[in-house]
Coordinates of C-alpha atoms in Angstrom, one line a residue:
Chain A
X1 CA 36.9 -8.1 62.5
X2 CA 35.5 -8.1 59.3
X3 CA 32.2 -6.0 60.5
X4 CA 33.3 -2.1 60.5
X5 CA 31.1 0.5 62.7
X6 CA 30.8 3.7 60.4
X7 CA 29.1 5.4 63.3
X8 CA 31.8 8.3 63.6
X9 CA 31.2 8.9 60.0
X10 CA 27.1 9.3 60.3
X11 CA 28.1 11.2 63.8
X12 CA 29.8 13.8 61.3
X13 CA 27.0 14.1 58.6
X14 CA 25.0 14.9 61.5
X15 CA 26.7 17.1 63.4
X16 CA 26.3 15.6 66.6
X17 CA 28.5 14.7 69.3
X18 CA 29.1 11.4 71.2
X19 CA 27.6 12.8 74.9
X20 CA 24.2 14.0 72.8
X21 CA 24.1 10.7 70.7
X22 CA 24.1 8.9 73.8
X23 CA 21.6 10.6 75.5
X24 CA 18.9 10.8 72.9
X25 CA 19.8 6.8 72.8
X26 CA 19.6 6.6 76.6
X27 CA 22.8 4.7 76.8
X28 CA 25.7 5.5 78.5
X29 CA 28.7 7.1 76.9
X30 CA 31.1 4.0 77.3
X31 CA 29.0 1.8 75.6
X32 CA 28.6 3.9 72.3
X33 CA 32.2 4.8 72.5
X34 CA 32.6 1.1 72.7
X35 CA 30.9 0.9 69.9
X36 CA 31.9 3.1 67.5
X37 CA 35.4 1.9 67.9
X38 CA 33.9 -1.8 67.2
X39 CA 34.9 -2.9 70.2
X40 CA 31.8 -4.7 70.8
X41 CA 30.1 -8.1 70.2
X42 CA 27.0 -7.0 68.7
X43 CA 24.2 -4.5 68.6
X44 CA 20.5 -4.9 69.8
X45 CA 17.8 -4.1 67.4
X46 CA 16.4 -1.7 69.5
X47 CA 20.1 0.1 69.7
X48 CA 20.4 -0.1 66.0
X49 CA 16.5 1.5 65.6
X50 CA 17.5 4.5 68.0
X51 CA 20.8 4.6 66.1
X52 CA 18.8 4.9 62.5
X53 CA 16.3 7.1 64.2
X54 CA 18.3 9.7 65.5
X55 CA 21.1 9.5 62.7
X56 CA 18.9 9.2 59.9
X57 CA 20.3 6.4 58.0
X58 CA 20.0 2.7 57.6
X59 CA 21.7 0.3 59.3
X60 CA 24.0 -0.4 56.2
X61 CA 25.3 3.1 56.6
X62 CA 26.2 2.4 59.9
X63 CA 27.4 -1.4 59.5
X64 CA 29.8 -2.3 56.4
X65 CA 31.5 -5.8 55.5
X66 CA 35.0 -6.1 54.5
X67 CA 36.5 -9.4 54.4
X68 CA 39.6 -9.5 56.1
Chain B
X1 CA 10.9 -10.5 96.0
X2 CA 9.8 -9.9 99.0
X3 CA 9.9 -13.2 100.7
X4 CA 13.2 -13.8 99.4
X5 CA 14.8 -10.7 100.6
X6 CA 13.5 -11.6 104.2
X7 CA 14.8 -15.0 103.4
X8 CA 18.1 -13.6 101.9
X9 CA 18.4 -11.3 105.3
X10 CA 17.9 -14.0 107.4
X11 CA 20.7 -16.1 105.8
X12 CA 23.2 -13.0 105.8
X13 CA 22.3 -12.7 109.6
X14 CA 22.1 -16.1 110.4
X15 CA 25.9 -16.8 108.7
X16 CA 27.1 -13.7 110.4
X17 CA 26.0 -14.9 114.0
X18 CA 27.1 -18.7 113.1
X19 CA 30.7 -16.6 112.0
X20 CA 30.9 -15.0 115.4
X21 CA 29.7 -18.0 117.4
X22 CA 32.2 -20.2 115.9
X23 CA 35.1 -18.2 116.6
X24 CA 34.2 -17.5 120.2
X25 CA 34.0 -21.8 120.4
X26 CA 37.1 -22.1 118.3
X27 CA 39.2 -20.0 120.8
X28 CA 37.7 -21.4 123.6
X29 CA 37.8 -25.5 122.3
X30 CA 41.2 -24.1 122.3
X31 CA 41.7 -22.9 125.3
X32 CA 40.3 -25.8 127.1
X33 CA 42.4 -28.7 125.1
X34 CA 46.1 -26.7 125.9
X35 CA 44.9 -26.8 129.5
X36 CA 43.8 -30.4 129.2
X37 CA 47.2 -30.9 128.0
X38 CA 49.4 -29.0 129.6
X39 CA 48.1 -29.8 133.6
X40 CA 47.2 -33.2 133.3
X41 CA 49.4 -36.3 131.4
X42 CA 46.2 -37.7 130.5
X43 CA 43.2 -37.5 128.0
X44 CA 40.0 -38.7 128.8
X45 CA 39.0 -40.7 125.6
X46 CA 35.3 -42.1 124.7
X47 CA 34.1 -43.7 121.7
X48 CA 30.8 -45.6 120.7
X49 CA 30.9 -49.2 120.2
X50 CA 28.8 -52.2 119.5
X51 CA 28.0 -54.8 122.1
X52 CA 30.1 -58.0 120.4
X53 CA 26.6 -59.8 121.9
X54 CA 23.4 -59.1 122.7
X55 CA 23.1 -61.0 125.8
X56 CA 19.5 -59.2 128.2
X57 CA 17.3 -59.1 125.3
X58 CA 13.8 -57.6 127.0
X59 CA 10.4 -58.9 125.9
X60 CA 7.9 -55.8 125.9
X61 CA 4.5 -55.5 126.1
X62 CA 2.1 -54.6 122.9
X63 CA -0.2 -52.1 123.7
X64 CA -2.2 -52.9 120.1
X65 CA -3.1 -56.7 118.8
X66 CA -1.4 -55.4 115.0
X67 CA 1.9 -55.3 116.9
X68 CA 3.5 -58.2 118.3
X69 CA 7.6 -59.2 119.7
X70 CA 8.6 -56.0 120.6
X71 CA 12.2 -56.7 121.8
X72 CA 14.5 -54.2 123.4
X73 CA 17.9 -54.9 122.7
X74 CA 21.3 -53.5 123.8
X75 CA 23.0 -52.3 121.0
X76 CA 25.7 -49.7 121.6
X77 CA 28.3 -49.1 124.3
X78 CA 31.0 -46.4 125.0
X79 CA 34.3 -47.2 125.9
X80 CA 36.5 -44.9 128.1
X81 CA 40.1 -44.6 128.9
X82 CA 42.5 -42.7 130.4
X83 CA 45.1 -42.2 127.2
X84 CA 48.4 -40.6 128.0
X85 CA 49.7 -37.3 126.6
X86 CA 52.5 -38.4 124.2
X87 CA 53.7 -36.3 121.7
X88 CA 52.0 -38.0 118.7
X89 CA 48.6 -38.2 120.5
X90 CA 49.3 -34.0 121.4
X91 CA 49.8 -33.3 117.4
X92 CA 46.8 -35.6 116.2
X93 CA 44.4 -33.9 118.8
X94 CA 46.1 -30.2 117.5
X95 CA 46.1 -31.1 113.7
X96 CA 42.3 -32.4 114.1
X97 CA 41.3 -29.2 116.3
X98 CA 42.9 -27.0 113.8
X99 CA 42.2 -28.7 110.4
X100 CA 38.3 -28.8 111.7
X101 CA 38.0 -25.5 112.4
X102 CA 39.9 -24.6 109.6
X103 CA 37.3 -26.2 107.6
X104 CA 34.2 -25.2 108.7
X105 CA 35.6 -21.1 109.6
X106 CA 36.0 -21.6 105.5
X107 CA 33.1 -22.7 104.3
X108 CA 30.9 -20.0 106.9
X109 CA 33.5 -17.3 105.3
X110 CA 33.2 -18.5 102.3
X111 CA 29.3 -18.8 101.8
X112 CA 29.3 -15.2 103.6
X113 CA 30.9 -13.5 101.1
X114 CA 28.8 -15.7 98.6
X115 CA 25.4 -14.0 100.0
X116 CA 26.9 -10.7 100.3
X117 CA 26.8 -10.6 96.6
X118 CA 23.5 -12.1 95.7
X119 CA 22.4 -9.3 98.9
X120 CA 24.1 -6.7 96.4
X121 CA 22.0 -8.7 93.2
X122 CA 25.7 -9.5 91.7
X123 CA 25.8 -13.2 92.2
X124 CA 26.8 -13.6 88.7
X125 CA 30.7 -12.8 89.6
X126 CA 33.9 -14.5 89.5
X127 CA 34.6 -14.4 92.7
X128 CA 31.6 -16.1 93.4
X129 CA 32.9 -19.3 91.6
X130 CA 35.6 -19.8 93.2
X131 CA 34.1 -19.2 96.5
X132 CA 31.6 -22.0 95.9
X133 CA 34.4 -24.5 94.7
X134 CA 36.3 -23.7 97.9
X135 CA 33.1 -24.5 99.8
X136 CA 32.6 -28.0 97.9
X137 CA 36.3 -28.8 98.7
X138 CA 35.8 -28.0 102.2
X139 CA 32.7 -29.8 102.8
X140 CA 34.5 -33.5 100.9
X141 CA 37.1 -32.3 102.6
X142 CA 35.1 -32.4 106.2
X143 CA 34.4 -36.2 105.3
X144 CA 37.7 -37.1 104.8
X145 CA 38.7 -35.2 107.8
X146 CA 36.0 -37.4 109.7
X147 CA 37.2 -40.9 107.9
X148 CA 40.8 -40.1 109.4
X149 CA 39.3 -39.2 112.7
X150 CA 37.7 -42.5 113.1
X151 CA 40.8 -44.4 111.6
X152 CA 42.7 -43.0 114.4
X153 CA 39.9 -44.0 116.9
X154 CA 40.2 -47.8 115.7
X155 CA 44.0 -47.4 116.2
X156 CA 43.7 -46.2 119.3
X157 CA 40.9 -48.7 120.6
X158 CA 42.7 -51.9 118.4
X159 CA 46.5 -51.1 120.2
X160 CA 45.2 -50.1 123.6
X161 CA 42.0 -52.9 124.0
X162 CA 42.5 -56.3 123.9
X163 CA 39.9 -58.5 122.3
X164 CA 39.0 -55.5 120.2
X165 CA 37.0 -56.5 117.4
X166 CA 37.5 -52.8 114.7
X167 CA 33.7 -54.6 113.4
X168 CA 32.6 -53.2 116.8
X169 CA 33.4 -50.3 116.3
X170 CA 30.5 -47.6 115.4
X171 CA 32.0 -46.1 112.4
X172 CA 30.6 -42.4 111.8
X173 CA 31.3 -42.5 107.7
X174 CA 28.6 -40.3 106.3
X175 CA 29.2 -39.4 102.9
X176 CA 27.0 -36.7 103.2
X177 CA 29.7 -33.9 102.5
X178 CA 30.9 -35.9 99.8
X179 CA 27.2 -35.3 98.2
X180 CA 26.8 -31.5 99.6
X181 CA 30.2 -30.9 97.5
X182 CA 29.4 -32.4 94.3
X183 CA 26.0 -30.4 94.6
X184 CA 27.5 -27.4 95.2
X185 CA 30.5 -28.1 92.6
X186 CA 27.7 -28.4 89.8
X187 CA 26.1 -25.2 91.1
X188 CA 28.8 -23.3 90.9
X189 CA 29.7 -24.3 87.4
X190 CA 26.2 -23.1 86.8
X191 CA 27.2 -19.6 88.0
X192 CA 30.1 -20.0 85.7
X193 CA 27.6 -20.5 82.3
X194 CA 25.6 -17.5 84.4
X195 CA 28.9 -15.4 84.9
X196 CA 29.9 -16.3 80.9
X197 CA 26.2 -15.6 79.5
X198 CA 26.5 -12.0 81.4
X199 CA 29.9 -10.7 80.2
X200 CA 28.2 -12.0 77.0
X201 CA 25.4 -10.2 77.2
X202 CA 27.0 -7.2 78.8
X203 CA 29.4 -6.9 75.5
X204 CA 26.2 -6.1 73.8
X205 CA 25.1 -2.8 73.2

């Protein structure tokens, strides 16, 4: 897909692992794994807020476009 | 919600006790037609038909002036005969006994497992899908079952009665199940958009 998920990347800068993530996001585990590996067909608005939130980035550093 | 749940219980109880009932009637229906068969060599067969005349038409009596020739009028008869046991007439009555019960111990089994699921607040399932396909072809299937039923009646009644007129005959062709399955074939395409829009929905995070 031409959409790439840089959450492992802000997940680094912020030292902070995938269980924590998901429960300051109140998701469960599977679905951030999910998508982090980009194995997902989109992301709520109110996911990507939390995401930006607790990351402290914008969605751009999360979301990149490469065409295929 | 509430209301619903009570309504959704009563179904789920309802089906279960219609589930039970059914096989109880099945085995015995059974029962009864191997002993018909097996200790007599004859079948006791009845079927409705219509009077080829109406010959004592009764005057009655208007109890108000806004009502006037009120007729009572003989329309319907039932035939009975004593029709041997052959062999053919042994596998029709089988093959109906079995492919009707067949049917209906289906659709109850079927539409069970269907409220099971919406009980649990899944509905939106696969399974679900095919159950209610299964359940429409079943119930056109019941109609069809019916149409041969009364096919082989006017068999029986036009090569065993002479001067039998098949126009006499009351013909029991509803195409009511041929209605319920359509229905229930567009509903459960409508659980397939539901079931799609879901896994749609659930591959969101």
């Amino acid at each position: 897909m031409a959409i790439i998920v840089n959450l492992d990347v802000e997940m680094a800068k912020n030292k902070i692992s995938l269980k924590e993530l998901a429960e300051r996001l109140d998701i469960s585990m599977t679905n951030l794994s999910l998508l982090k590996t980009g194995k997902v067909k989109g992301v709520r608005f109110d996911t990507l807020e939390a995401l930006c939130r607790e990351l402290n980035c914008k969605p751009g550093d999360i979301l990149d476009y490469k065409a295929d | 919600m509430k209301t619903q749940s009570w309504l959704l219980a009563t179904v789920r109880v309802l089906l279960t006790i219609f589930w039970y009932f059914n096989i109880v009637l099945a085995v015995f229906a059974f029962c009864v037609l191997t002993w018909k068969i097996s200790t007599s060599d004859y079948t006791e067969f009845s079927n409705p038909v219509k009077y080829p005349l109406n010959p004592n038409t009764i005057q009655l009596k208007s109890l108000s002036p806004t009502v006037d020739n009120i007729v009572l009028q003989p329309d319907q008869a039932i035939i009975k005969m004593h029709l041997k046991n052959t062999f053919v007439r042994v596998v029709a009555a089988y093959f109906f006994f079995f492919a009707f019960e067949a049917l209906v111990m289906s659709i109850i089994y079927q539409l069970r497992k269907f409220f099971d699921t919406v009980h649990q607040h899944t509905p939106f399932v696969y399974d679900n899908i095919r159950r209610l396909k299964i359940t429409a072809i079943c119930f056109a299937s019941l109609t069809v079952l019916n149409i041969l039923l009364g096919i082989s009646s006017a068999i029986i009644l036009k090569s065993n009665v002479k001067d039998m007129n098949l126009m006499n005959m009351v013909w029991h062709d509803s195409l009511i199940g041929f209605i319920l399955g359509a229905v229930i074939y567009i509903i459960a395409d409508v659980f397939k958009q539901g079931f799609n829009l879901q896994k749609e929905n659930e591959e969101f995070v």
